[in-house]
XYZ file of C-alpha atoms in Angstrom:
454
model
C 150.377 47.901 93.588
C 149.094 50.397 96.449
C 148.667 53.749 95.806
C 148.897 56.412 98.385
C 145.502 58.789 99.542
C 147.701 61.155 100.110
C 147.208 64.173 97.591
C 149.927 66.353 95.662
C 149.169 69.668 95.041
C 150.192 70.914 91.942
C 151.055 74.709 91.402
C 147.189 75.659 89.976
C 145.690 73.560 93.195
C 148.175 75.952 95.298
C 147.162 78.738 93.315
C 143.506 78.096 94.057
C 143.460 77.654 97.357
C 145.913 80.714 98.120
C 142.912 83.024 96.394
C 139.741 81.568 98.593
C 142.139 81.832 101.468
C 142.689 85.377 100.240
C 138.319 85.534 99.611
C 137.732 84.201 103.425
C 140.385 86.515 105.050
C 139.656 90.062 103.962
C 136.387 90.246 106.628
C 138.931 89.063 109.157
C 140.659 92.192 109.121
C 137.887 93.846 110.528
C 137.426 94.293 114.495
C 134.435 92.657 115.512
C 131.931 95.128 116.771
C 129.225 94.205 119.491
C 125.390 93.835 118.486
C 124.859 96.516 121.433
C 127.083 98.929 119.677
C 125.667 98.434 116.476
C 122.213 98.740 117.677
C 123.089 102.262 119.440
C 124.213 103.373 116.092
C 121.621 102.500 114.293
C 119.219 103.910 116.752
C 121.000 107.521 116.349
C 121.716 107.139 112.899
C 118.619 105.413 110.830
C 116.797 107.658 108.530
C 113.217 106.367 109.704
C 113.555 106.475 113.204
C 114.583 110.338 112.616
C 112.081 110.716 110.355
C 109.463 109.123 113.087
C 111.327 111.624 115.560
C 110.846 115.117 113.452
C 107.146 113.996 113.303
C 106.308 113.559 116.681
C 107.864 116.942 117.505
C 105.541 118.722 114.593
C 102.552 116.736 116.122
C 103.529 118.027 119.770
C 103.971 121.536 117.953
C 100.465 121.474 116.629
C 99.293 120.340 119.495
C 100.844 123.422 121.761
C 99.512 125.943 119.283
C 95.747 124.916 119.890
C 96.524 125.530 123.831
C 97.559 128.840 123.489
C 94.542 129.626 122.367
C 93.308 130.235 126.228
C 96.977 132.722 125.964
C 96.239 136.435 125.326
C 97.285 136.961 121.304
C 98.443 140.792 121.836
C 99.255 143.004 118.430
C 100.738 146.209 117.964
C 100.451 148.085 114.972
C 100.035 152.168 113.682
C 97.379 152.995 110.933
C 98.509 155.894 109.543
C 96.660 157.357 106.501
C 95.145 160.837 105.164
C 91.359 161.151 105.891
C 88.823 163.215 104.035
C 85.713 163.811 105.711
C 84.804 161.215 108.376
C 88.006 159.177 108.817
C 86.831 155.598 108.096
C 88.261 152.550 109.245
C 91.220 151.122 107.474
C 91.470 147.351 107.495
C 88.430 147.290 110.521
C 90.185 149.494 112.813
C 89.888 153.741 113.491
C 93.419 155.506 111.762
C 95.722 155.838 115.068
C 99.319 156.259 115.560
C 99.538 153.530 117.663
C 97.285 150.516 118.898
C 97.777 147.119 120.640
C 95.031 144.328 120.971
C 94.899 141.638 122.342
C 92.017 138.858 122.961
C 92.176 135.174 123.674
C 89.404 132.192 124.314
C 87.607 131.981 127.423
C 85.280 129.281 126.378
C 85.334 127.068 123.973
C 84.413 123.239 124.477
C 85.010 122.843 120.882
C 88.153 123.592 121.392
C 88.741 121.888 124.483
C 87.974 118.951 122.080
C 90.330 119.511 119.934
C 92.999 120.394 121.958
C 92.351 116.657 124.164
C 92.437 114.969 120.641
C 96.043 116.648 120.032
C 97.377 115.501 122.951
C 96.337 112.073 121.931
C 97.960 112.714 118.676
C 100.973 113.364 120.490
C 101.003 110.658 122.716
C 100.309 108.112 119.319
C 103.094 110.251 117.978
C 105.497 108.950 120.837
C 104.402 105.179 120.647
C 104.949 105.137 116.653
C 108.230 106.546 117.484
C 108.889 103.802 119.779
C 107.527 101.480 117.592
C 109.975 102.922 114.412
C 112.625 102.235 116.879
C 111.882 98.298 117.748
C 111.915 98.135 114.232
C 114.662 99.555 113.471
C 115.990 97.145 116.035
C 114.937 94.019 114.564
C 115.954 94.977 111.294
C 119.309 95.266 112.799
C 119.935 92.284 115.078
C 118.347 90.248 112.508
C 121.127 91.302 109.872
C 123.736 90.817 112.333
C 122.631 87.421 113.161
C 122.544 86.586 109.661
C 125.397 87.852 108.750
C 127.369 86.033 111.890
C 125.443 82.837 110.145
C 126.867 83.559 106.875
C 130.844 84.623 108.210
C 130.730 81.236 110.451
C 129.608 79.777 107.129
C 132.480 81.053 105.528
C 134.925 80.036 107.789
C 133.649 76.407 106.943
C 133.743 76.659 103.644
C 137.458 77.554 103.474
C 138.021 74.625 105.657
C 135.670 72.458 102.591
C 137.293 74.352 100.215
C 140.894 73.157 100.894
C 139.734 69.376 101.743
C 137.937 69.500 97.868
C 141.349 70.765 96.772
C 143.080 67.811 97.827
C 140.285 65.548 97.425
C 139.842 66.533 93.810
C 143.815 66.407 93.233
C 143.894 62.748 94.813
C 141.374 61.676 92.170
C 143.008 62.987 89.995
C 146.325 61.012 90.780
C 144.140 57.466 91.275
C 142.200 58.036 87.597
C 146.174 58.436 86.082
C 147.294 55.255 88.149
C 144.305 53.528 87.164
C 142.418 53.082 90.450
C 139.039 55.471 90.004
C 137.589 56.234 86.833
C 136.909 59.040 84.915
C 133.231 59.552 86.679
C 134.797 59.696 90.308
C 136.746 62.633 88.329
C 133.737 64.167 87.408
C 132.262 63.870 90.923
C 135.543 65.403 92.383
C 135.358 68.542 90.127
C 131.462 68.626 90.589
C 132.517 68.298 94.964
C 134.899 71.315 94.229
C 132.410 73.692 92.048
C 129.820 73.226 94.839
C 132.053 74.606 97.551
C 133.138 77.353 95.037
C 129.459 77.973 94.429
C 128.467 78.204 97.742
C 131.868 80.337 98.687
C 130.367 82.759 95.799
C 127.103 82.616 97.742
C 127.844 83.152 100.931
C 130.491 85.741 100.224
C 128.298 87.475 98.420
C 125.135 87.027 101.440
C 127.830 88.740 104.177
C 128.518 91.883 101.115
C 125.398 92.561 100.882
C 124.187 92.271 105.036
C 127.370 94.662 105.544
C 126.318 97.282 103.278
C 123.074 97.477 104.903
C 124.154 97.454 108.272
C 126.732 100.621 107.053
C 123.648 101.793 105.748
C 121.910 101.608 109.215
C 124.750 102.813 111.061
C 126.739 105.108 109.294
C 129.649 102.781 109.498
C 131.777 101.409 106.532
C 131.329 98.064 105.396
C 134.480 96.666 105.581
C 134.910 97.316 108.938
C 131.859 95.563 110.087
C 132.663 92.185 111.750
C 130.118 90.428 113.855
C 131.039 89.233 117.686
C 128.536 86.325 117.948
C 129.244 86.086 121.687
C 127.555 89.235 121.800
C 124.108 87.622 120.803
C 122.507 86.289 123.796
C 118.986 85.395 122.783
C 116.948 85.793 126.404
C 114.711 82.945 127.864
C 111.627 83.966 126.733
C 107.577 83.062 128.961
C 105.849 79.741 128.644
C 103.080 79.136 126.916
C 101.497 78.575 131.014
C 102.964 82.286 131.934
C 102.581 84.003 128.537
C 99.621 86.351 129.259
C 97.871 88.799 126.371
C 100.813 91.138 125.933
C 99.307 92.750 122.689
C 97.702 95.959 124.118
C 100.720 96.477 125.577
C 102.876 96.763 122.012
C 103.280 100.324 120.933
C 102.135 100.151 117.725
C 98.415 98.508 119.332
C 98.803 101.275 121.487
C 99.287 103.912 118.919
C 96.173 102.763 116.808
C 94.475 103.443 120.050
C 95.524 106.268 120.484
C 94.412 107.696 117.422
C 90.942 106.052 117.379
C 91.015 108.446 120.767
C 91.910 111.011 118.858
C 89.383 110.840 116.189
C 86.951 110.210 118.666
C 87.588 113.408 120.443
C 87.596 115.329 117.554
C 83.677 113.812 116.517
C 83.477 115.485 120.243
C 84.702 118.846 119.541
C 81.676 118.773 116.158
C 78.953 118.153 118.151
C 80.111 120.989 120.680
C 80.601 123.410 118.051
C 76.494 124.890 118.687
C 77.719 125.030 122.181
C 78.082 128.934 123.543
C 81.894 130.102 123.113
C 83.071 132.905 124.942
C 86.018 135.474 124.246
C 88.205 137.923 125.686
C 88.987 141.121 123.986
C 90.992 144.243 124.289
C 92.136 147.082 122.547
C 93.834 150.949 123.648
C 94.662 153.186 120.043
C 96.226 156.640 120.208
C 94.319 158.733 117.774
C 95.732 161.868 115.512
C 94.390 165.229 115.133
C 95.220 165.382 111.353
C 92.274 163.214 110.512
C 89.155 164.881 111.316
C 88.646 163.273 114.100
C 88.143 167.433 116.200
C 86.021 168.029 113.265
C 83.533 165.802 114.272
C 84.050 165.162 117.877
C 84.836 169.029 119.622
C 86.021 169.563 123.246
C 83.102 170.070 125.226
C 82.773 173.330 126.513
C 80.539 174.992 129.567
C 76.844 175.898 128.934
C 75.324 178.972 129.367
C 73.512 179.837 131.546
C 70.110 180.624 129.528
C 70.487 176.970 128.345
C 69.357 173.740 129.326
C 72.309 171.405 131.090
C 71.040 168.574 128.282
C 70.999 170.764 125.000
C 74.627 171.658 126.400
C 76.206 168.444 126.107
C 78.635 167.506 123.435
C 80.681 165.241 122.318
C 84.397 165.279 123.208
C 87.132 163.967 121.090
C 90.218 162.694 123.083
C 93.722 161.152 122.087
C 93.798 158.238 124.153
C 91.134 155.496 123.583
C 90.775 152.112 125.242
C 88.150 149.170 125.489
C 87.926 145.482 126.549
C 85.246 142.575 127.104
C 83.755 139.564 126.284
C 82.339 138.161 122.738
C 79.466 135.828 123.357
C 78.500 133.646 120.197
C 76.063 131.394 119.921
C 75.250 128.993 116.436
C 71.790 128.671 115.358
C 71.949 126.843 112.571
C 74.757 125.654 110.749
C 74.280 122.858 108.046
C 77.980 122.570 107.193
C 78.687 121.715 110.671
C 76.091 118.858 110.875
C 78.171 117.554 108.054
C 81.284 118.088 109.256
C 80.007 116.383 112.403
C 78.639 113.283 110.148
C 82.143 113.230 108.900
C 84.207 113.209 111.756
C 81.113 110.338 113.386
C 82.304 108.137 110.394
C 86.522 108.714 111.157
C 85.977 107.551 114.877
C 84.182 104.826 114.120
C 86.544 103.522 111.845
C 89.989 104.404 114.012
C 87.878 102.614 116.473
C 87.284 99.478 114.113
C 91.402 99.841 112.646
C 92.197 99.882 116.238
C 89.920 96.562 116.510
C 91.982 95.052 113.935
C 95.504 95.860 114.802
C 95.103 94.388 118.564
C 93.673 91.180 116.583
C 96.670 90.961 114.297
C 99.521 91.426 117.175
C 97.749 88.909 118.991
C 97.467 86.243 116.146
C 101.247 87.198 114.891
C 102.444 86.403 119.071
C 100.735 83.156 119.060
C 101.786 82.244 115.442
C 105.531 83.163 116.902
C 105.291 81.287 119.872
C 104.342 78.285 117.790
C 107.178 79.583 115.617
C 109.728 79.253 118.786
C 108.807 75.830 120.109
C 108.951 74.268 116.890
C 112.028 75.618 115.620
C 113.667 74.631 119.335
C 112.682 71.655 118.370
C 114.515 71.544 114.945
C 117.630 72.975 116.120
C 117.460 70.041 118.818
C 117.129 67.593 115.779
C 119.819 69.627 113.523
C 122.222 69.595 116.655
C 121.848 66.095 117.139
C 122.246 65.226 113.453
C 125.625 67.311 113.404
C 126.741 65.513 116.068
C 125.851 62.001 114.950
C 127.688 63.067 111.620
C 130.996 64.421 113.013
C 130.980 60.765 115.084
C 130.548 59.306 111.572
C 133.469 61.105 110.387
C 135.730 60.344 112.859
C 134.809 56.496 112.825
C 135.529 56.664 108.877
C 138.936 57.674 109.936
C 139.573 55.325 111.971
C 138.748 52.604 109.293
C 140.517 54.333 106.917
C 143.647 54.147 109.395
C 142.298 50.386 109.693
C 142.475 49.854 105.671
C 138.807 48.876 105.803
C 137.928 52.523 104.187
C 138.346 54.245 101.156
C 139.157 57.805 100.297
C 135.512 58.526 98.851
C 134.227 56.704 101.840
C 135.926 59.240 103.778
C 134.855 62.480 101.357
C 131.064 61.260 101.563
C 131.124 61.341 105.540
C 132.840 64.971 105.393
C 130.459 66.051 102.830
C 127.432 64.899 105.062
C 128.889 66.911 108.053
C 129.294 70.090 106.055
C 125.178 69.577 105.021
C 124.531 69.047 109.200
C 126.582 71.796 109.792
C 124.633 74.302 107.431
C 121.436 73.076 108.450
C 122.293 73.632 111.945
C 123.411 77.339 110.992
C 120.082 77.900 109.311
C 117.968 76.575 111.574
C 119.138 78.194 114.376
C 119.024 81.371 112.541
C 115.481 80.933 112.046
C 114.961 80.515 115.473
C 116.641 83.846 116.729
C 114.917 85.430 113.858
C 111.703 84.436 115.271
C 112.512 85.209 118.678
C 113.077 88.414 117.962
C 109.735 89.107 116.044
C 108.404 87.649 119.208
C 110.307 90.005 121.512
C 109.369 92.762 119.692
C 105.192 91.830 119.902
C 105.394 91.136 123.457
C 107.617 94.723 124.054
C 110.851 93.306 125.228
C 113.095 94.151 122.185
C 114.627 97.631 123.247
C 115.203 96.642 126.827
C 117.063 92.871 125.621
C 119.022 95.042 123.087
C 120.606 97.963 124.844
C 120.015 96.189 128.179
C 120.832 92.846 128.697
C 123.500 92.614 126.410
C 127.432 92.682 127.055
């Protein structure tokens, strides 16, 4: 007798395959959003890239604060207070009702230093920023990229999981009518738990990549949905046109920056014994309730009988005023040889981290330019094998249309293409995830993300 291949589903195998429909269609509801729009959100929304932001503006702060140093500091202020004999100073200045000072740096090479190293600070400040941002960049097109893997994935699956459905219920019918035995059961249930297992896992992959990205972007998760037409990966150099790209990176160029820095500041120690000049100003109204006519009387005209000199006395007036220049030099100073010592021993070893970090960028763009060709190469091989296996499935149909074929003939070939298939998604996931470390050593990751996508 000749039994029929084809399957009946019974009300659980309906029941099953009406939930992972159910599973594989709730991220369908979503509107697909394009990488370039997700990467602008993420931009103005990730925490590090404002928290790389706030400190470049305290470093460009700091760094405006030492210039106005050369800016006239003026203060106003009244000393009022009840005087008993002399009237002594009260916090370093005469009792007045009013007085305004001002005074300001001239000449300071110290501070010249210091104020050069700042505005190397600042500038670092700027390329870490930049450098917070291409990661925050990365971080995002790799997630969408993996999680455009993982939704293609499931729209597979659902595909596998409705073939093992029928597969499994076919079995199922032969084992009753005698045809397969109880171990092709077994392997029919064990076909069907695998695509459940890896419905669980890939479901549970995209949950997880969507939370981050609503974490990234402020966005909720559901309503993240990748566009993978939106994820052109550029044509990146040749080995033969590549050049040295890594002092070029911001973050080589931020560790030079601050080896600058440091070095500037060493600088500004050894010009501490230099001469430093200052400016220095100061008008005060004085009060007649504190002695002051007690002690300095109006002058008055001198007789005639007595000498102009003997005559002369001293005159106490109201209005007072007096400005200049403070000239300091440093003799000797032991702290500050240390302190110069010190800041010697940070230079050299910014310089040296510097050193290091140039090294490392270059190493990690070769490694990932090894990284590209080879995985070119295996997405070649993946692609081919895919292909080679869907032409293997459609001869199997063909002989089973023939009679020559079996049903588990047939279930072998599909499982074999669904294996292709995944590899293909993973390798070629690998390879865009290693294109865009690359892009993001040789500088090119901001401009291919907000630039040259559509």
């Amino acid at each position: 007798m000749k039994t029929s291949c084809r399957p009946h589903w019974t009300r659980t195998r309906a029941l099953k395959s009406v939930v992972t429909i159910f599973i594989f269609s709730g991220s369908l509801l979503a509107e697909p959003i394009p990488l370039k729009r997700i990467v602008e959100l993420a931009l103005s929304h990730a925490t590090a890239g404002n928290i790389a932001s706030a400190d470049e503006q305290r470093i460009d702060a700091a760094q405006r604060e030492l210039s106005a140093s050369y800016i006239p500091q003026i203060t106003t202020a009244a000393g009022l207070g009840y005087s008993y004999g002399f009237p002594l100073a009260l916090e370093g200045s005469a009792p007045s009702l009013f007085n305004i000072s001002a005074q300001s740096s001239l000449l300071n090479a110290s501070l010249h230093s210091a104020i050069q190293a700042a505005k190397a600070d600042s500038k670092m400040a700027t390329l870490n920023t930049k450098d917070q941002r291409d990661a925050v960049i990365q971080d995002v097109a790799q997630s969408y990229a993996e999680l455009a893997k993982w939704e293609h994935r499931l729209t597979l699956l659902q595909e596998s999981a409705t073939d093992a459905n029928k597969f499994e219920a076919a079995v199922t019918e032969r084992v009753q009518e005698g045809v397969d035995s109880e171990v092709d059961a077994t392997k029919a249930r064990l076909s069907t738990a695998r695509v459940r297992f890896r419905v669980t896992e890939a479901q549970g992959a995209a949950d997880v990549l969507r939370e981050h990205l609503s974490k990234l972007t402020g966005l909720p998760a559901a309503s993240i949905q990748t566009d993978p037409e939106s994820f052109h990966t550029p044509s990146l150099p040749t080995e033969e046109t590549a050049t040295d790209t890594a002092a070029s990176t911001p973050g080589v160029q931020a560790a030079m920056e601050h080896a600058r820095a440091q070095y500037l500041r060493a600088q500004g120690e050894h010009r501490a014994f230099w001469p430093t000049v200052d400016f220095a100003a100061q008008y005060a109204l004085l009060s007649k309730f504190n002695n002051y006519q007690n002690y300095y009387i109006p002058s008055r005209p001198c007789p005639s009988s007595v000498g102009e000199i003997l005559c002369v006395t001293n005159a106490f007036q109201q209005n007072n005023a007096t400005f200049g220049v403070n000239i300091r030099f440093s003799i000797f100073n032991a702290s500050q040889k240390a302190r110069e010592q010190l800041a010697d021993a940070d230079a050299l070893k910014a310089k040296k981290q510097a050193e290091s970090v140039h090294d490392k960028v270059s190493e990690d763009t070769l490694r990932l330019r090894r990284s590209v060709a080879q995985l070119q190469a295996a997405r070649d091989v993946a692609q081919l094998e895919y292909e080679l296996a869907d032409k293997t499935l459609a001869a199997t149909q063909t002989r089973i249309d023939a009679g020559t074929a079996n049903l588990h003939d047939l279930e072998d070939t599909r499982m074999q293409l669904n294996e292709r298939s995944m590899a293909l998604q993973d390798v070629t996931f690998d390879l865009q995830r290693a294109q865009l470390g690359l892009m993001r050593t040789t500088g090119d990751l901001e401009k291919w993300a907000l630039g040259s996508q559509k």
